[in-house]
Amino acid sequence: MNVSIIGTTGYGGAELLRILKQHPEFNIKSIHSTKDNIPIWNEYPHLYGILDENLQGIDSDQIASQSDIVFLATPSGISGKLAEDFSGKDVKVIDLSGDLRIPAQAYQEWYKHAPANESLVEKAVYGLPEWHRREIASAEIISNPGCYPTASLLSLAPVVNENLIRPDSVVIDAKSGVSGAGRALSRTTSYAEANENLRVYKVNQHQHTPEIEQQLMKWNSEMKPITFTTHLLPITRGIMTTSYVQLTKEYTSSQILELYQSVYENQPFVRIRPENTFPSVKEVAGSNFCDIGIHMDSRTGRLTIVSVIDNLMKGAAGQAVQNANIISGCDEAAGLGFVPLYP
């Protein structure tokens, strides 16, 4: 199948190129950016001699006529307009931005951009494969989940679905590497500011908050607003979320662990760690895995859930390809069998 990528000069677009170059079923038909008619290796020299294609301008009619799937790896505020350009054309759209994830009013409040067409938002399927596989398989437009929401939701889903926690008790302490901010230059992500530092940011204002709350409420309508705090780590890749929830009954760690193992036993990219072992971000780097460790504190009645992903893989490009595999009828894990990079 032919695929096109729009927004190839960002980190998410570069990861799509890395994955799709060796994918057994997908052929990269074209790559697109506002910087057109230059070789992609001018932007990413590591691709020299591997991908010699030139970046092209964005013509939705031409792209739709030659490709089966188009990936939108463009920033929020741009992807929604592009998705509308492809609407009604015979091509599947997978959007990696936040433009199609939440309703217009919430989007304007949290993202500070004009929202996408509401009909597109309603039509888009939320692409969390472990929980929406059936809807994804028949989708025309997929809204790829955010990086923080992917790690948070996968870790919280079993206890939320089973109604094991107090609906008002969710606290998520989240940390991300600097690649999550993209390639745009900023003071806070510059080497001198980020190196040997740990910074909290967007306190109670992060745009992924309503996305997480929306999905939690779909699983359990009794869920209340969450406390979600984000931090910038002095590393390139990786997200760790540590979630704290109050259980409604007394359970042991082994009982909760058994639930998680049962829920995710057939999911190729979710690894539940053995009791009293917890994952670190380096253990999933470069891969599409989400690793989860849990511990029940009998003293406080509080469950601690630790989840890690590579923000550019399971948090972006890897999950987008996982979704593309599903809508194409391919093996869900096709092209994604990367062993994590270690050390």
CSV table of C-alpha atoms in Angstrom, one decimal:
chain,number,residue,atom,x,y,z
A,1,MET,CA,0.0,0.0,0.0
A,2,ASN,CA,1.2,3.5,-0.8
A,3,VAL,CA,1.5,6.0,2.0
A,4,SER,CA,2.3,9.7,2.1
A,5,ILE,CA,3.6,11.8,5.0
A,6,ILE,CA,2.8,15.5,5.5
A,7,GLY,CA,5.0,17.3,8.0
A,8,THR,CA,8.1,15.2,7.4
A,9,THR,CA,10.6,17.7,8.9
A,10,GLY,CA,9.3,17.3,12.5
A,11,TYR,CA,10.5,14.6,14.8
A,12,GLY,CA,7.2,12.6,14.5
A,13,GLY,CA,7.6,12.7,10.7
A,14,ALA,CA,11.2,11.6,10.9
A,15,GLU,CA,10.1,8.6,13.0
A,16,LEU,CA,7.5,7.7,10.5
A,17,LEU,CA,10.1,7.6,7.8
A,18,ARG,CA,12.3,5.3,10.0
A,19,ILE,CA,9.5,2.9,10.6
A,20,LEU,CA,7.9,2.9,7.1
A,21,LYS,CA,11.2,2.6,5.3
A,22,GLN,CA,11.5,-1.0,6.5
A,23,HIS,CA,7.7,-1.8,6.7
A,24,PRO,CA,6.8,-5.0,4.9
A,25,GLU,CA,3.5,-3.8,3.5
A,26,PHE,CA,3.8,0.0,3.1
A,27,ASN,CA,5.6,1.9,0.4
A,28,ILE,CA,6.5,5.6,1.0
A,29,LYS,CA,5.0,7.2,-2.1
A,30,SER,CA,5.7,10.8,-1.2
A,31,ILE,CA,6.8,13.1,1.6
A,32,HIS,CA,5.6,16.7,2.0
A,33,SER,CA,6.4,19.9,3.8
A,34,THR,CA,6.1,23.6,3.4
A,35,LYS,CA,9.9,23.3,2.5
A,36,ASP,CA,9.5,21.7,-0.9
A,37,ASN,CA,11.9,20.6,-3.6
A,38,ILE,CA,14.8,19.8,-1.2
A,39,PRO,CA,16.2,16.4,-0.3
A,40,ILE,CA,14.9,15.1,3.0
A,41,TRP,CA,18.5,14.4,4.1
A,42,ASN,CA,19.1,18.2,4.1
A,43,GLU,CA,16.8,18.2,7.1
A,44,TYR,CA,17.9,14.9,8.5
A,45,PRO,CA,21.5,14.0,7.4
A,46,HIS,CA,21.2,10.6,9.1
A,47,LEU,CA,18.9,9.6,6.1
A,48,TYR,CA,21.7,10.3,3.5
A,49,GLY,CA,21.9,7.4,1.2
A,50,ILE,CA,18.9,5.8,2.8
A,51,LEU,CA,16.1,8.1,1.6
A,52,ASP,CA,16.9,10.3,-1.3
A,53,GLU,CA,13.4,11.6,-1.9
A,54,ASN,CA,12.7,15.3,-2.2
A,55,LEU,CA,10.2,17.1,-0.1
A,56,GLN,CA,7.1,18.1,-2.1
A,57,GLY,CA,4.5,20.8,-1.7
A,58,ILE,CA,1.1,19.9,-0.3
A,59,ASP,CA,-1.6,19.1,-3.0
A,60,SER,CA,-4.4,17.1,-1.4
A,61,ASP,CA,-5.9,16.0,-4.7
A,62,GLN,CA,-2.6,14.6,-6.0
A,63,ILE,CA,-1.7,13.0,-2.7
A,64,ALA,CA,-5.1,11.3,-2.4
A,65,SER,CA,-4.9,10.0,-6.0
A,66,GLN,CA,-1.7,8.2,-5.4
A,67,SER,CA,-1.8,7.0,-1.8
A,68,ASP,CA,-4.0,4.8,0.3
A,69,ILE,CA,-3.1,6.4,3.7
A,70,VAL,CA,-1.8,9.9,4.5
A,71,PHE,CA,-0.1,10.6,7.8
A,72,LEU,CA,-0.5,14.2,9.1
A,73,ALA,CA,2.6,14.9,11.3
A,74,THR,CA,1.9,18.6,11.3
A,75,PRO,CA,1.3,20.9,14.3
A,76,SER,CA,-2.0,21.5,16.0
A,77,GLY,CA,-3.9,24.2,14.2
A,78,ILE,CA,-2.7,23.0,10.8
A,79,SER,CA,-3.7,19.3,10.8
A,80,GLY,CA,-7.4,20.0,11.2
A,81,LYS,CA,-7.4,22.2,8.0
A,82,LEU,CA,-5.4,19.5,6.1
A,83,ALA,CA,-7.8,16.8,7.3
A,84,GLU,CA,-10.7,18.8,5.9
A,85,ASP,CA,-8.9,19.0,2.6
A,86,PHE,CA,-8.8,15.2,2.4
A,87,SER,CA,-12.4,14.8,3.5
A,88,GLY,CA,-14.4,13.0,0.8
A,89,LYS,CA,-11.4,11.8,-1.0
A,90,ASP,CA,-10.6,8.1,-1.3
A,91,VAL,CA,-7.8,8.1,1.3
A,92,LYS,CA,-7.4,7.2,5.0
A,93,VAL,CA,-6.2,9.9,7.2
A,94,ILE,CA,-4.2,9.4,10.4
A,95,ASP,CA,-3.6,12.7,12.3
A,96,LEU,CA,-0.8,12.8,14.9
A,97,SER,CA,-1.8,16.3,16.2
A,98,GLY,CA,-4.4,17.2,18.8
A,99,ASP,CA,-6.8,18.8,16.3
A,100,LEU,CA,-9.3,15.9,16.1
A,101,ARG,CA,-9.2,14.6,19.7
A,102,ILE,CA,-11.6,16.8,21.6
A,103,PRO,CA,-14.7,18.9,20.9
A,104,ALA,CA,-14.4,22.4,19.5
A,105,GLN,CA,-15.1,24.3,22.7
A,106,ALA,CA,-12.6,22.4,24.8
A,107,TYR,CA,-10.0,22.6,22.0
A,108,GLN,CA,-10.3,26.3,21.8
A,109,GLU,CA,-10.0,26.6,25.5
A,110,TRP,CA,-7.0,24.3,25.9
A,111,TYR,CA,-5.1,24.7,22.6
A,112,LYS,CA,-5.7,28.4,22.0
A,113,HIS,CA,-6.3,27.7,18.3
A,114,ALA,CA,-9.4,27.9,16.1
A,115,PRO,CA,-10.9,24.4,16.2
A,116,ALA,CA,-11.2,21.9,13.3
A,117,ASN,CA,-14.5,21.3,11.5
A,118,GLU,CA,-16.8,19.7,14.2
A,119,SER,CA,-18.1,17.1,11.8
A,120,LEU,CA,-14.5,15.8,11.3
A,121,VAL,CA,-13.9,15.7,15.0
A,122,GLU,CA,-17.1,13.7,15.5
A,123,LYS,CA,-16.1,11.3,12.6
A,124,ALA,CA,-12.5,10.8,13.8
A,125,VAL,CA,-11.9,7.5,15.8
A,126,TYR,CA,-9.6,7.9,18.8
A,127,GLY,CA,-6.7,5.6,17.9
A,128,LEU,CA,-5.8,3.8,21.1
A,129,PRO,CA,-5.6,0.3,19.6
A,130,GLU,CA,-5.7,-1.7,22.8
A,131,TRP,CA,-9.2,-0.3,23.5
A,132,HIS,CA,-10.6,0.8,20.2
A,133,ARG,CA,-9.4,-1.8,17.7
A,134,ARG,CA,-12.8,-2.6,16.2
A,135,GLU,CA,-13.6,1.1,15.5
A,136,ILE,CA,-10.1,1.7,14.1
A,137,ALA,CA,-10.5,-1.1,11.6
A,138,SER,CA,-13.4,0.6,9.8
A,139,ALA,CA,-12.3,4.2,10.3
A,140,GLU,CA,-11.7,6.8,7.6
A,141,ILE,CA,-10.1,9.3,9.9
A,142,ILE,CA,-8.0,8.4,13.0
A,143,SER,CA,-7.0,10.8,15.7
A,144,ASN,CA,-3.8,9.5,17.0
A,145,PRO,CA,-3.6,9.9,20.8
A,146,GLY,CA,-1.2,12.3,22.5
A,147,CYS,CA,2.0,11.0,24.1
A,148,TYR,CA,1.0,11.8,27.7
A,149,PRO,CA,-2.5,10.4,27.3
A,150,THR,CA,-1.2,7.1,25.8
A,151,ALA,CA,1.0,6.4,28.8
A,152,SER,CA,-1.7,7.7,31.2
A,153,LEU,CA,-4.7,5.9,29.8
A,154,LEU,CA,-3.1,2.5,29.2
A,155,SER,CA,-2.0,2.5,32.8
A,156,LEU,CA,-5.3,3.6,34.3
A,157,ALA,CA,-7.7,1.7,32.0
A,158,PRO,CA,-8.0,-1.6,33.8
A,159,VAL,CA,-8.9,-0.1,37.2
A,160,VAL,CA,-11.2,2.6,35.7
A,161,ASN,CA,-13.1,0.1,33.6
A,162,GLU,CA,-13.6,-2.2,36.5
A,163,ASN,CA,-14.7,0.7,38.7
A,164,LEU,CA,-12.1,-0.1,41.4
A,165,ILE,CA,-11.1,3.4,42.2
A,166,ARG,CA,-12.7,6.5,43.7
A,167,PRO,CA,-13.7,8.7,40.7
A,168,ASP,CA,-12.2,11.8,42.2
A,169,SER,CA,-8.9,10.4,43.2
A,170,VAL,CA,-6.8,10.4,40.0
A,171,VAL,CA,-3.4,12.2,40.3
A,172,ILE,CA,-0.9,11.9,37.4
A,173,ASP,CA,2.7,13.0,37.8
A,174,ALA,CA,4.1,13.0,34.2
A,175,LYS,CA,7.6,13.6,32.8
A,176,SER,CA,8.8,13.9,29.2
A,177,GLY,CA,12.0,14.2,27.3
A,178,VAL,CA,12.7,17.4,25.3
A,179,SER,CA,11.8,15.8,21.9
A,180,GLY,CA,8.2,16.0,23.0
A,181,ALA,CA,8.3,19.8,22.5
A,182,GLY,CA,9.3,19.3,18.8
A,183,ARG,CA,12.1,20.9,16.8
A,184,ALA,CA,11.1,24.5,17.2
A,185,LEU,CA,13.7,26.6,19.1
A,186,SER,CA,12.7,27.7,22.6
A,187,ARG,CA,14.6,28.9,25.7
A,188,THR,CA,13.3,26.1,28.0
A,189,THR,CA,14.3,23.3,25.6
A,190,SER,CA,17.8,24.7,24.8
A,191,TYR,CA,20.7,22.7,26.0
A,192,ALA,CA,21.8,25.2,28.7
A,193,GLU,CA,18.3,25.4,30.1
A,194,ALA,CA,17.3,21.8,29.9
A,195,ASN,CA,20.5,19.9,30.7
A,196,GLU,CA,21.0,19.0,34.4
A,197,ASN,CA,17.6,20.5,35.1
A,198,LEU,CA,14.0,19.4,36.0
A,199,ARG,CA,11.2,21.8,35.2
A,200,VAL,CA,7.5,21.7,35.9
A,201,TYR,CA,5.4,23.4,33.2
A,202,LYS,CA,1.8,24.1,32.2
A,203,VAL,CA,0.7,23.4,35.8
A,204,ASN,CA,-3.1,22.5,35.6
A,205,GLN,CA,-3.1,23.9,32.1
A,206,HIS,CA,-1.7,21.1,29.9
A,207,GLN,CA,-3.7,20.6,26.7
A,208,HIS,CA,-3.7,16.8,27.1
A,209,THR,CA,-5.8,17.1,30.3
A,210,PRO,CA,-9.2,17.1,28.6
A,211,GLU,CA,-8.2,14.3,26.3
A,212,ILE,CA,-7.4,12.1,29.2
A,213,GLU,CA,-10.5,13.1,31.1
A,214,GLN,CA,-12.7,12.5,28.0
A,215,GLN,CA,-11.5,8.9,27.6
A,216,LEU,CA,-11.7,8.1,31.3
A,217,MET,CA,-15.3,9.3,31.4
A,218,LYS,CA,-16.1,7.1,28.3
A,219,TRP,CA,-14.9,4.1,30.3
A,220,ASN,CA,-16.6,5.2,33.5
A,221,SER,CA,-19.2,8.0,33.5
A,222,GLU,CA,-18.6,8.6,37.2
A,223,MET,CA,-15.0,9.9,36.7
A,224,LYS,CA,-14.2,13.4,37.9
A,225,PRO,CA,-11.6,15.9,36.8
A,226,ILE,CA,-8.0,14.8,37.3
A,227,THR,CA,-4.9,16.4,38.6
A,228,PHE,CA,-2.3,16.2,35.8
A,229,THR,CA,1.1,17.7,36.2
A,230,THR,CA,3.9,17.7,33.6
A,231,HIS,CA,7.6,18.0,33.9
A,232,LEU,CA,10.5,18.3,31.4
A,233,LEU,CA,13.3,15.8,31.8
A,234,PRO,CA,16.9,16.4,30.6
A,235,ILE,CA,16.7,13.5,28.2
A,236,THR,CA,15.9,13.3,24.5
A,237,ARG,CA,13.2,10.5,24.4
A,238,GLY,CA,10.8,9.0,26.9
A,239,ILE,CA,7.8,9.6,29.0
A,240,MET,CA,7.1,8.3,32.5
A,241,THR,CA,3.7,8.7,34.2
A,242,THR,CA,3.3,7.9,37.8
A,243,SER,CA,-0.4,7.8,38.7
A,244,TYR,CA,-1.9,7.6,42.1
A,245,VAL,CA,-5.5,6.4,42.7
A,246,GLN,CA,-7.5,5.5,45.8
A,247,LEU,CA,-9.1,2.1,45.6
A,248,THR,CA,-12.7,1.6,46.9
A,249,LYS,CA,-11.9,-1.8,48.5
A,250,GLU,CA,-8.9,-3.5,49.9
A,251,TYR,CA,-6.8,-5.4,47.3
A,252,THR,CA,-3.2,-6.7,47.3
A,253,SER,CA,-0.6,-5.9,44.7
A,254,SER,CA,-0.8,-9.4,43.3
A,255,GLN,CA,-4.6,-9.1,42.8
A,256,ILE,CA,-4.3,-5.9,40.9
A,257,LEU,CA,-1.4,-7.3,38.9
A,258,GLU,CA,-3.5,-10.3,37.9
A,259,LEU,CA,-6.1,-7.9,36.6
A,260,TYR,CA,-3.6,-6.0,34.5
A,261,GLN,CA,-2.0,-9.2,33.1
A,262,SER,CA,-5.5,-10.5,32.2
A,263,VAL,CA,-6.5,-7.3,30.4
A,264,TYR,CA,-3.4,-6.9,28.4
A,265,GLU,CA,-2.3,-10.5,27.8
A,266,ASN,CA,-3.1,-10.4,24.1
A,267,GLN,CA,-1.8,-6.9,23.4
A,268,PRO,CA,1.5,-7.0,21.6
A,269,PHE,CA,2.8,-3.7,22.8
A,270,VAL,CA,1.8,-3.6,26.5
A,271,ARG,CA,4.2,-5.3,28.9
A,272,ILE,CA,3.1,-5.7,32.5
A,273,ARG,CA,6.1,-6.0,34.8
A,274,PRO,CA,6.3,-8.6,37.5
A,275,GLU,CA,5.3,-7.7,41.0
A,276,ASN,CA,7.7,-5.2,42.7
A,277,THR,CA,9.5,-4.4,39.5
A,278,PHE,CA,9.1,-1.0,37.7
A,279,PRO,CA,10.0,0.2,34.2
A,280,SER,CA,12.3,3.0,33.3
A,281,VAL,CA,12.2,5.1,30.1
A,282,LYS,CA,15.4,3.7,28.6
A,283,GLU,CA,13.9,0.2,28.6
A,284,VAL,CA,11.4,1.2,25.9
A,285,ALA,CA,13.5,3.7,23.9
A,286,GLY,CA,13.1,3.3,20.1
A,287,SER,CA,10.3,0.8,20.5
A,288,ASN,CA,6.5,0.8,20.4
A,289,PHE,CA,6.2,-0.8,23.9
A,290,CYS,CA,4.3,0.6,26.9
A,291,ASP,CA,5.7,-0.9,30.1
A,292,ILE,CA,3.6,-0.8,33.2
A,293,GLY,CA,4.4,-1.6,36.9
A,294,ILE,CA,2.0,-1.4,39.8
A,295,HIS,CA,2.1,-1.4,43.6
A,296,MET,CA,-0.7,-1.4,46.1
A,297,ASP,CA,0.0,0.5,49.4
A,298,SER,CA,-2.1,-1.3,52.0
A,299,ARG,CA,-1.2,1.4,54.5
A,300,THR,CA,-2.9,4.2,52.5
A,301,GLY,CA,-5.3,2.2,50.3
A,302,ARG,CA,-3.6,3.9,47.3
A,303,LEU,CA,-2.5,2.3,44.1
A,304,THR,CA,0.7,3.5,42.4
A,305,ILE,CA,0.9,2.8,38.6
A,306,VAL,CA,4.1,3.5,36.7
A,307,SER,CA,4.0,3.6,32.9
A,308,VAL,CA,6.7,4.4,30.4
A,309,ILE,CA,6.7,4.9,26.6
A,310,ASP,CA,9.0,6.4,23.9
A,311,ASN,CA,7.1,9.6,23.2
A,312,LEU,CA,8.0,9.5,19.5
A,313,MET,CA,7.1,5.9,19.1
A,314,LYS,CA,4.1,4.6,21.1
A,315,GLY,CA,3.4,8.2,21.8
A,316,ALA,CA,3.3,9.3,18.2
A,317,ALA,CA,4.7,7.6,15.0
A,318,GLY,CA,4.8,4.0,16.3
A,319,GLN,CA,1.2,4.2,17.4
A,320,ALA,CA,0.2,5.8,14.1
A,321,VAL,CA,1.7,2.9,12.1
A,322,GLN,CA,0.0,0.5,14.5
A,323,ASN,CA,-3.3,2.2,13.6
A,324,ALA,CA,-2.4,2.1,9.9
A,325,ASN,CA,-1.8,-1.7,10.2
A,326,ILE,CA,-5.2,-2.2,11.7
A,327,ILE,CA,-7.1,-0.1,9.1
A,328,SER,CA,-5.2,-1.9,6.3
A,329,GLY,CA,-5.9,-5.4,7.6
A,330,CYS,CA,-2.2,-6.0,8.2
A,331,ASP,CA,-0.6,-7.7,11.2
A,332,GLU,CA,-1.0,-5.1,13.9
A,333,ALA,CA,2.7,-5.4,14.8
A,334,ALA,CA,4.0,-5.3,11.2
A,335,GLY,CA,7.1,-3.0,10.9
A,336,LEU,CA,7.1,-2.4,14.6
A,337,GLY,CA,9.2,-5.2,16.0
A,338,PHE,CA,12.0,-3.0,17.3
A,339,VAL,CA,13.9,-4.2,20.2
A,340,PRO,CA,14.4,-1.2,22.6
A,341,LEU,CA,17.7,0.6,22.3
A,342,TYR,CA,19.8,-0.1,25.3
A,343,PRO,CA,21.8,1.4,27.0
